[in-house]
Short mmCIF file of C-alpha atoms in Angstrom, two decimals:
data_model
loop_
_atom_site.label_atom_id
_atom_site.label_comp_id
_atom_site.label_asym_id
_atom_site.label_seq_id
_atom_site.Cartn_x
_atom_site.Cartn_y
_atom_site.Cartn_z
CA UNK A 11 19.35 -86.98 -100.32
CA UNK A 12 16.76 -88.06 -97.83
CA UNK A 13 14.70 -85.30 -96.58
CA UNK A 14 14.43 -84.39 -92.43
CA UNK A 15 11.46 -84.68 -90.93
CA UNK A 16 10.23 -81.85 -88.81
CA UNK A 17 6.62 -82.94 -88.24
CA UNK A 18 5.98 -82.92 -84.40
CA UNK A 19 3.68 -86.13 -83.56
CA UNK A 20 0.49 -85.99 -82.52
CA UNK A 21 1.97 -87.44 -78.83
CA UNK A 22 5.07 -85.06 -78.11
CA UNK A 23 2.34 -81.86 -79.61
CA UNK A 24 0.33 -83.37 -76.01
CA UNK A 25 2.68 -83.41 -74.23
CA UNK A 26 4.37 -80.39 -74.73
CA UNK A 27 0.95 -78.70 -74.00
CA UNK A 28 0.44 -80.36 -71.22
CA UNK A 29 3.63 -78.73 -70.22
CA UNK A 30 3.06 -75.31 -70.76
CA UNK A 31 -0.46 -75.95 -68.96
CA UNK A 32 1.31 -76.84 -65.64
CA UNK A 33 3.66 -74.08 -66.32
CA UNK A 34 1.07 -71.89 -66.60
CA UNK A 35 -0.79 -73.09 -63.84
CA UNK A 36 2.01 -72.98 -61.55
CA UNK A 37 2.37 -69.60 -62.58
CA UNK A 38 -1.24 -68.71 -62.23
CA UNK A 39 -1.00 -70.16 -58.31
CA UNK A 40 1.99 -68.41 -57.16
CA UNK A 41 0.53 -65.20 -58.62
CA UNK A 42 -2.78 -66.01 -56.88
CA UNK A 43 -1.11 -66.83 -53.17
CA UNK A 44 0.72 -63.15 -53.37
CA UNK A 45 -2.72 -61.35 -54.40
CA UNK A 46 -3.97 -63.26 -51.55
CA UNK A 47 -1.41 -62.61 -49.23
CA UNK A 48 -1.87 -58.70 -50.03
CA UNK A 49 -5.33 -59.34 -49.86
CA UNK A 50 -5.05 -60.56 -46.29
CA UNK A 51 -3.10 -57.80 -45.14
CA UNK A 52 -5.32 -55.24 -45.99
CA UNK A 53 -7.98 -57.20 -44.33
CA UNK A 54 -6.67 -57.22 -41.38
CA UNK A 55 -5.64 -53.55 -41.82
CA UNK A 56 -9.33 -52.95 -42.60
CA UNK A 57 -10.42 -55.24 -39.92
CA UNK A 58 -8.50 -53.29 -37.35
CA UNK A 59 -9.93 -50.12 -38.35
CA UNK A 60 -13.59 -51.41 -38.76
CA UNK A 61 -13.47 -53.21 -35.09
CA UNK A 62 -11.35 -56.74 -34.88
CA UNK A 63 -9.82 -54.35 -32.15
CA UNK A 64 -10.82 -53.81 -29.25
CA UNK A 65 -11.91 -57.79 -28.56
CA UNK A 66 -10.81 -57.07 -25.04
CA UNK A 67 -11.08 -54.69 -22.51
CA UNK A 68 -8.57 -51.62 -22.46
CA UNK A 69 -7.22 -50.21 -19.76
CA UNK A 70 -6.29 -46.21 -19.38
CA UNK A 71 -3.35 -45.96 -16.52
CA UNK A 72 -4.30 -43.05 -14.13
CA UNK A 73 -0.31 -42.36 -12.72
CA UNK A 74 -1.63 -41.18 -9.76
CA UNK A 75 -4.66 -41.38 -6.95
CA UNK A 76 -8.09 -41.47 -8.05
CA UNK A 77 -10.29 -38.11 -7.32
CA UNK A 78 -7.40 -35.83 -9.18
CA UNK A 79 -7.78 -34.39 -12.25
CA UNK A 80 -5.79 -36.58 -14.61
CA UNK A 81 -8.16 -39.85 -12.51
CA UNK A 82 -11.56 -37.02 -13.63
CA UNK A 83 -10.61 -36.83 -17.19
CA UNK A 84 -9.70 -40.14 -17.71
CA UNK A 85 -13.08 -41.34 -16.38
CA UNK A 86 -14.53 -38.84 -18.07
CA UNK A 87 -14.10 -40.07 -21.52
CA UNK A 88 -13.48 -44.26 -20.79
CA UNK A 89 -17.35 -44.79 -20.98
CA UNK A 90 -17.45 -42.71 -24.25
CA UNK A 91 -14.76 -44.82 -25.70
CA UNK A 92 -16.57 -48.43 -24.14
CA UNK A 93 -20.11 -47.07 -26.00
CA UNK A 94 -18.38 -46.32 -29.19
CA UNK A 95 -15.94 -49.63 -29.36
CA UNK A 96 -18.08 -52.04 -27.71
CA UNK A 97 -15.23 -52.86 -25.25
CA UNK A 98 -15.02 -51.85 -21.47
CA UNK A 99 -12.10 -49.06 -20.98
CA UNK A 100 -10.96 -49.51 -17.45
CA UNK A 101 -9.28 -46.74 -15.68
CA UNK A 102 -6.08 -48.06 -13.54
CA UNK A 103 -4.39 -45.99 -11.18
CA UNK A 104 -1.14 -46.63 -10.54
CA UNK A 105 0.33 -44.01 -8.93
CA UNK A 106 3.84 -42.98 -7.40
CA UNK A 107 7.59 -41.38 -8.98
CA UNK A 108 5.26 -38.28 -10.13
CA UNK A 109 3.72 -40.32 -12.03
CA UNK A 110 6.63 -42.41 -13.49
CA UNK A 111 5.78 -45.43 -11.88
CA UNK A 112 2.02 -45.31 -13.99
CA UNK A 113 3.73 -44.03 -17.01
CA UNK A 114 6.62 -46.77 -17.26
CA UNK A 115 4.03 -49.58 -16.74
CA UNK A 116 2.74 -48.59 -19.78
CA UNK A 117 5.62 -47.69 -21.96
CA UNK A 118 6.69 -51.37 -21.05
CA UNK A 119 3.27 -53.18 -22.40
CA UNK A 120 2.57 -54.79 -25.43
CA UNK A 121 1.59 -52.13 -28.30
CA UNK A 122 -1.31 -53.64 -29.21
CA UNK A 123 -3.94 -51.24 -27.74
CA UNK A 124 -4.95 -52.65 -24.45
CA UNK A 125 -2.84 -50.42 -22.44
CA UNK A 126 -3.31 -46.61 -22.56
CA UNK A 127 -1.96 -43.78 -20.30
CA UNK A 128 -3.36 -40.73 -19.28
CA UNK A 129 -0.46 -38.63 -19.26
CA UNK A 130 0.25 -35.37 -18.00
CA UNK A 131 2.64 -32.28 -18.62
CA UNK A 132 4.07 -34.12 -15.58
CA UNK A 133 5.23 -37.23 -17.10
CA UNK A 134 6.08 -36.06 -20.69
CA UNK A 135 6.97 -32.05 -20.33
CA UNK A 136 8.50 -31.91 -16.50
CA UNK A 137 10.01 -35.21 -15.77
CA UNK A 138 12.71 -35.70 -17.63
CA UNK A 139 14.81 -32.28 -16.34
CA UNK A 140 13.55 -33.09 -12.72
CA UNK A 141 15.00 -36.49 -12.49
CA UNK A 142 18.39 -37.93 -13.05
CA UNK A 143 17.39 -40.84 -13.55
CA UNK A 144 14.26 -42.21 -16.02
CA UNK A 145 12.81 -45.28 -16.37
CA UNK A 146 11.44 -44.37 -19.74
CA UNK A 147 11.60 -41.71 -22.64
CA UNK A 148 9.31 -39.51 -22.91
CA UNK A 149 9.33 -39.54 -26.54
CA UNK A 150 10.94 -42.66 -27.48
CA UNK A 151 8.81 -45.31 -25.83
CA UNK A 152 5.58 -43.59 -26.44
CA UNK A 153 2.83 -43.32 -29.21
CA UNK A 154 1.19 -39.83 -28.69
CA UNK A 155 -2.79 -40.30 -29.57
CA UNK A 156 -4.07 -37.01 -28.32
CA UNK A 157 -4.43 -34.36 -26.41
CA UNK A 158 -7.51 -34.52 -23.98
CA UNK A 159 -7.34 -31.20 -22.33
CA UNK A 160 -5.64 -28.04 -21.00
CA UNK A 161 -6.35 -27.01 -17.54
CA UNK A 162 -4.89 -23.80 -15.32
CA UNK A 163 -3.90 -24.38 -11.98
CA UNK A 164 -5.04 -22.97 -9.20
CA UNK A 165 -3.27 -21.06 -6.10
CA UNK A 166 -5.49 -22.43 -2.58
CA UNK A 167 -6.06 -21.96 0.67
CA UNK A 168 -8.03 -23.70 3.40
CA UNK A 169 -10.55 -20.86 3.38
CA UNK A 170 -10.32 -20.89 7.89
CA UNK A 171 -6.59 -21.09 7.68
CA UNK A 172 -6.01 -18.08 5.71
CA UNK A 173 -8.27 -16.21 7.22
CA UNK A 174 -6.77 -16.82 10.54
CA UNK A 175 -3.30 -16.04 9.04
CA UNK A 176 -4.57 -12.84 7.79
CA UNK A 177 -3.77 -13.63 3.94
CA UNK A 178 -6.52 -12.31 1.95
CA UNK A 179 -4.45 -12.34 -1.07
CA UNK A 180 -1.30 -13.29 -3.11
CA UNK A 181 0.88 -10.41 -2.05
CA UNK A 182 -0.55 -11.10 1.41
CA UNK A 183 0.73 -14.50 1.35
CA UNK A 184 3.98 -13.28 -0.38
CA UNK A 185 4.49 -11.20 2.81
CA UNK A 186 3.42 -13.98 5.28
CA UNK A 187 5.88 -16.06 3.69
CA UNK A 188 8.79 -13.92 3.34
CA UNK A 189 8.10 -13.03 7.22
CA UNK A 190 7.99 -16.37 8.10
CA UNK A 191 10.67 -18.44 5.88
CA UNK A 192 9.85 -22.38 6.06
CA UNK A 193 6.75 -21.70 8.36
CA UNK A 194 4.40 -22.57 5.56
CA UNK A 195 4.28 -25.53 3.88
CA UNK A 196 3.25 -26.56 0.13
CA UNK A 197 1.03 -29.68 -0.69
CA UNK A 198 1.49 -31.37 -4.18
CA UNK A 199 0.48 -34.42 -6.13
CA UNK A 200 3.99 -35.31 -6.42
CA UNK A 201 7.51 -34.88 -7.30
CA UNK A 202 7.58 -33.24 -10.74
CA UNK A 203 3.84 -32.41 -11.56
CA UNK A 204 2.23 -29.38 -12.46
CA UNK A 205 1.23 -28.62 -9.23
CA UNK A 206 5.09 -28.84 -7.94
CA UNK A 207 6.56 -27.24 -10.60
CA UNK A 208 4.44 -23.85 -10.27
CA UNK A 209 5.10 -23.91 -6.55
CA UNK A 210 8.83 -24.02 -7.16
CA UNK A 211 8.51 -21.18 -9.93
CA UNK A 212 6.25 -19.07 -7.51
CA UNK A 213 8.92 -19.95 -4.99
CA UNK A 214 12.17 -19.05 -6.77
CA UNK A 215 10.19 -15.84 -8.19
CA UNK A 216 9.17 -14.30 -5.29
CA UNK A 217 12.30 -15.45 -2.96
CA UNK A 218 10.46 -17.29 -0.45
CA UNK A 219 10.69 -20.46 0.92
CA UNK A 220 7.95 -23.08 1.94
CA UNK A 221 8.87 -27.14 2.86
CA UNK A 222 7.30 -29.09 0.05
CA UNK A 223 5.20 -31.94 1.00
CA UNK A 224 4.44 -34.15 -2.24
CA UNK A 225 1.71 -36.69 -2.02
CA UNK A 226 0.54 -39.85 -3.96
CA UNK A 227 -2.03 -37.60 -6.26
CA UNK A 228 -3.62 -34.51 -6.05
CA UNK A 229 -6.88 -35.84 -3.85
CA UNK A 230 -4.78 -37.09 -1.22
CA UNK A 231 -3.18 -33.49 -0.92
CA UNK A 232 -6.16 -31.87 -1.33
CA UNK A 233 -7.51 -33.40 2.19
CA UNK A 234 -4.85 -32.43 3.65
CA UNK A 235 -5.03 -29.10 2.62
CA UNK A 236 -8.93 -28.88 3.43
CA UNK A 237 -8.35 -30.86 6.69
CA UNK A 238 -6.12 -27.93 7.78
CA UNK A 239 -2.81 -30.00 8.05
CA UNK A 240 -0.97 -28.47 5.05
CA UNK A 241 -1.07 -24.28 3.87
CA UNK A 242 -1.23 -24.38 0.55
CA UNK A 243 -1.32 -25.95 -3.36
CA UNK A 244 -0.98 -24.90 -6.69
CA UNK A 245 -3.89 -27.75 -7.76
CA UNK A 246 -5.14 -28.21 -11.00
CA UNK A 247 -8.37 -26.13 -11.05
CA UNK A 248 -10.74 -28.91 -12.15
CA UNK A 249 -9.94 -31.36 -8.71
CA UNK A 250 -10.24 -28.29 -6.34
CA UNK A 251 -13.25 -26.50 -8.28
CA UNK A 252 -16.10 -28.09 -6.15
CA UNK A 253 -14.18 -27.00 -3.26
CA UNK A 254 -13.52 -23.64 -4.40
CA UNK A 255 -17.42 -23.52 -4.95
CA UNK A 256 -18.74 -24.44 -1.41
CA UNK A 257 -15.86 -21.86 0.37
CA UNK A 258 -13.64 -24.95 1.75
CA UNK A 259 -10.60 -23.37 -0.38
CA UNK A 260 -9.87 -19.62 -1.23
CA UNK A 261 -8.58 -19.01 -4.57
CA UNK A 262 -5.78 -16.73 -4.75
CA UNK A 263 -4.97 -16.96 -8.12
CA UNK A 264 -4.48 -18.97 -11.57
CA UNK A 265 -1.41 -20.09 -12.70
CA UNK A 266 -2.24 -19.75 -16.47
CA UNK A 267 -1.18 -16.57 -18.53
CA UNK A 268 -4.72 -15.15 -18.48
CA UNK A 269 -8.13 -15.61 -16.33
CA UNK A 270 -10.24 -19.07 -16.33
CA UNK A 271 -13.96 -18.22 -17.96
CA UNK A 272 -15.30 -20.67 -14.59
CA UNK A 273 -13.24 -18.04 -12.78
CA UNK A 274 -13.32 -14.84 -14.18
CA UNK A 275 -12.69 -12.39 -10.61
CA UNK A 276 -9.47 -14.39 -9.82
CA UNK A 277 -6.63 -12.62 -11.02
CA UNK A 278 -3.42 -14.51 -12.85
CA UNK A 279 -0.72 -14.96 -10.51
CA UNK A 280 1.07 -12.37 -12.66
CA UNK A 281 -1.57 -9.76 -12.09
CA UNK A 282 -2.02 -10.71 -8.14
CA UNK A 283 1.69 -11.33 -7.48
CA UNK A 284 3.04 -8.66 -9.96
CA UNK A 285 5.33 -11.64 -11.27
CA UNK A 286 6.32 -10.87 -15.13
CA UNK A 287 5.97 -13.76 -16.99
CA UNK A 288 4.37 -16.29 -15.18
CA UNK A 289 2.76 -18.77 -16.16
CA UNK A 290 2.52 -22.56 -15.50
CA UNK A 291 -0.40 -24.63 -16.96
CA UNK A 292 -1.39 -28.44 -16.72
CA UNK A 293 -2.10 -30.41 -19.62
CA UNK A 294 -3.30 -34.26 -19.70
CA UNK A 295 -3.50 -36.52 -22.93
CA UNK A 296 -3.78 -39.96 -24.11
CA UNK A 297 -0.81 -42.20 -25.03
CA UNK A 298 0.06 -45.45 -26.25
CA UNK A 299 3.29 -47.77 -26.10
CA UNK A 300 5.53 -46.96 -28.72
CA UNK A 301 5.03 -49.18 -32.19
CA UNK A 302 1.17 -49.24 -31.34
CA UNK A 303 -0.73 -49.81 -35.12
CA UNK A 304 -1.31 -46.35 -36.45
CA UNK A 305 -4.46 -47.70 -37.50
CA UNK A 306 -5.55 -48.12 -33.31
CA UNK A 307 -4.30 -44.92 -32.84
CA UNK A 308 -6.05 -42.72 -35.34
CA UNK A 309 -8.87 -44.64 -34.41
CA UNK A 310 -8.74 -43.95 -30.47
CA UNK A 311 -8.31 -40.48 -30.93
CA UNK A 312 -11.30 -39.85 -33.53
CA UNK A 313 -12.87 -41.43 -31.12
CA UNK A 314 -12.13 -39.23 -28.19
CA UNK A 315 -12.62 -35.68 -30.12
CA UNK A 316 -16.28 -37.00 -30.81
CA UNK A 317 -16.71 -37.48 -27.00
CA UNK A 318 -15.10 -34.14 -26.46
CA UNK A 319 -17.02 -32.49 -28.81
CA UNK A 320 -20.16 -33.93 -27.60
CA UNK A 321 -22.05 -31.13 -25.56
CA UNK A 322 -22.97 -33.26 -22.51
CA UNK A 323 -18.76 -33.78 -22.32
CA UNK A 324 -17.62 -30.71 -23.59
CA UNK A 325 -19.64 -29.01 -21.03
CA UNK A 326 -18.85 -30.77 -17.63
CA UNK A 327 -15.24 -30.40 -18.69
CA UNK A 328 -15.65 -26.50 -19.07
CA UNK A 329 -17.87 -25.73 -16.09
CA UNK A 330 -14.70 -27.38 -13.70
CA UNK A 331 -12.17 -25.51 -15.80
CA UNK A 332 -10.51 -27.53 -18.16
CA UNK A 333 -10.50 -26.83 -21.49
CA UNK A 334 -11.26 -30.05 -24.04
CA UNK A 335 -8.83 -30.36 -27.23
CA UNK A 336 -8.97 -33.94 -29.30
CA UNK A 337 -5.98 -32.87 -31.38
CA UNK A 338 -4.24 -35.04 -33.79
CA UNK A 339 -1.69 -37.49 -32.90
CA UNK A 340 0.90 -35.37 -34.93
CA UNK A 341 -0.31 -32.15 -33.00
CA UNK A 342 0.19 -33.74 -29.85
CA UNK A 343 3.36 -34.86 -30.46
CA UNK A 344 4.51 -31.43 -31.22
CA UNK A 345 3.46 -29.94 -27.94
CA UNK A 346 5.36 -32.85 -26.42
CA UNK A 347 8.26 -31.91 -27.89
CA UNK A 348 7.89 -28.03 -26.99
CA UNK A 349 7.07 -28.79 -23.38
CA UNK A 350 10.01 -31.02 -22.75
CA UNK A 351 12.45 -27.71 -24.20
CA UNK A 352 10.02 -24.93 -21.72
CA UNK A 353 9.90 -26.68 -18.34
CA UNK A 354 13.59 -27.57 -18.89
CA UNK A 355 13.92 -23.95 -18.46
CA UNK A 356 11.76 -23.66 -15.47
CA UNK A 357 13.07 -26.68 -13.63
CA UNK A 358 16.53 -24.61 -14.47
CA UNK A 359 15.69 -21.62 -13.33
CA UNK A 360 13.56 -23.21 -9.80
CA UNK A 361 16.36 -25.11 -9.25
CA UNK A 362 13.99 -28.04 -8.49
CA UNK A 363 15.10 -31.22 -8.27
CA UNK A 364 14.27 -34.78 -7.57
CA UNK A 365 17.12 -37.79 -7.06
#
């Protein structure tokens, strides 16, 4: 019986290995173009971080006038951020809504870094109990970055006004006002700020009653108030410091739970007023659109604790009373969160409102 031959020939041995060498090849190329595409991701990941962004200016939103506090701090720390990312950060102000109209702008831009706000306990701790009607979430449609600063408010006077009134002091005024329901008058920086909101507490916790008269921002309603045509304002301390300083404005009292250090001889308003438990503070931080790269985020806000560590900054934001933070982006976040549940409260209890 004839034996089968098994031999492979020289030819089909070639072939066959030229087989298994595209195979291989193929193989080797498909494995290559997925450690490349990984590659590239992290390169632009790294990229990001090390400075593809900014390549364009950035913009900070100021939701309100310029000369206020949240316009101060803002342009306090844009030309720290345009030295340390080599691209301009232009402040915007856009202000109106109590700041909504700023805000909203922002929560509606592309979250790609080149639009910021400078938000306030306003915008994302008051607003949403004031209003009944949002045009964005607080939480939702924002990335938090970080908390620039905390700031008291301040109880003021036009210094000739009160004199002539003969209100030397909060339960002066207290007395005035309960003598003289809707005689006086309150300036503000708008619907829903700070500045309102410790008004209407003062208001509801002392039973008097004073028209409100909310303004554009809080420089617009502090010339007012120095030009004699409004009585008084609960302003953040840092936008009516200098005026405190040359005697224009008489401070009453701060609205935080104990004494500014660039203040120390005027009382809380619960010392001056004998008014248990109150206390309403300011607070102003940096924000993003929601779904902004972590990566620009974390970066912005190292960024901005360097500047506010930085004596030369740390410094001009202490002597006007604010108080400089830099948090983390998860910190802020948290004290979003735990403002939105206490001003509820307030704006409950005031009985504030804005349609």
């Amino acid at each position: 019986m004839p034996m089968t031959n098994t031999t492979t020939s020289p030819a089909s041995s070639h072939a066959q290995q030229q087989a298994s060498r595209r195979s291989w090849v193929r193989m080797a190329a498909m494995s290559a173009l997925s450690t490349l595409g990984a590659l590239t991701a992290l390169t632009s990941q790294s990229a990001m971080a090390q400075g593809a962004w900014p390549n364009t200016p950035v913009r900070i939103v100021v939701p309100f006038a310029a000369g206020g506090t949240t316009d101060i701090l803002a342009r306090a720390i844009a030309p720290e951020l345009s030295k340390a990312l080599g691209q301009p950060f232009v402040v915007e102000n856009r202000g109106g809504a109590g700041g909504n109209l700023g805000a909203d702008i922002v929560a509606k831009s592309p979250a790609d870094g080149y639009s910021l706000l400078m938000g306030t306990v306003g915008t994302h701790g008051i607003n949403r109990a004031l209003y009944d009607k949002m045009p964005f979430d607080p939480v939702k449609d924002f990335a938090p970055i970080t908390l620039v600063a905390g700031v008291p408010n301040v109880m003021v006077m036009n210094t000739e006004k009160a004199r002539a009134l003969g209100i030397n002091s909060v339960l002066d005024f207290i007395k005035y006002a309960k003598s003289n329901p809707g005689k006086l008058n309150m300036a503000s920086s708008g619907n829903g700020t700070s500045i309102h909101l410790a008004g209407e507490l003062f208001k509801s916790m002392t039973g008097t009653f004073m028209v409100h008269f909310p303004y554009r921002g809080s420089s617009p309603a502090l010339l007012d108030l120095l030009g004699g045509n409004t009585d008084v304002m609960f302003d953040n301390l840092p936008s009516s410091m200098p005026h405190i300083k040359s005697g224009k404005l008489k401070a009453f009292a701060v609205t935080s739970s104990q004494r500014s250090a660039v203040l120390p001889d005027v009382p809380t308003i619960e010392e001056a007023g004998k008014l248990k438990g109150y206390e309403a503070s300011s607070w102003f931080g940096l924000l993003a659109p929601a779904g902004t790269p972590p990566d620009i985020v974390n970066r912005i806000q190292q960024e901005v604790a360097k500047s506010l560590s930085s004596p030369a900054i740390k410094e001009k934001l202490l002597a006007q009373g604010a108080i400089p933070s830099g948090n983390t982006p998860q910190e802020f976040a948290r004290l979003i969160d735990a403002e939105i549940s206490k001003w509820a409260q307030v704006v409950k209890a005031s009985g504030a409102k804005v349609d």
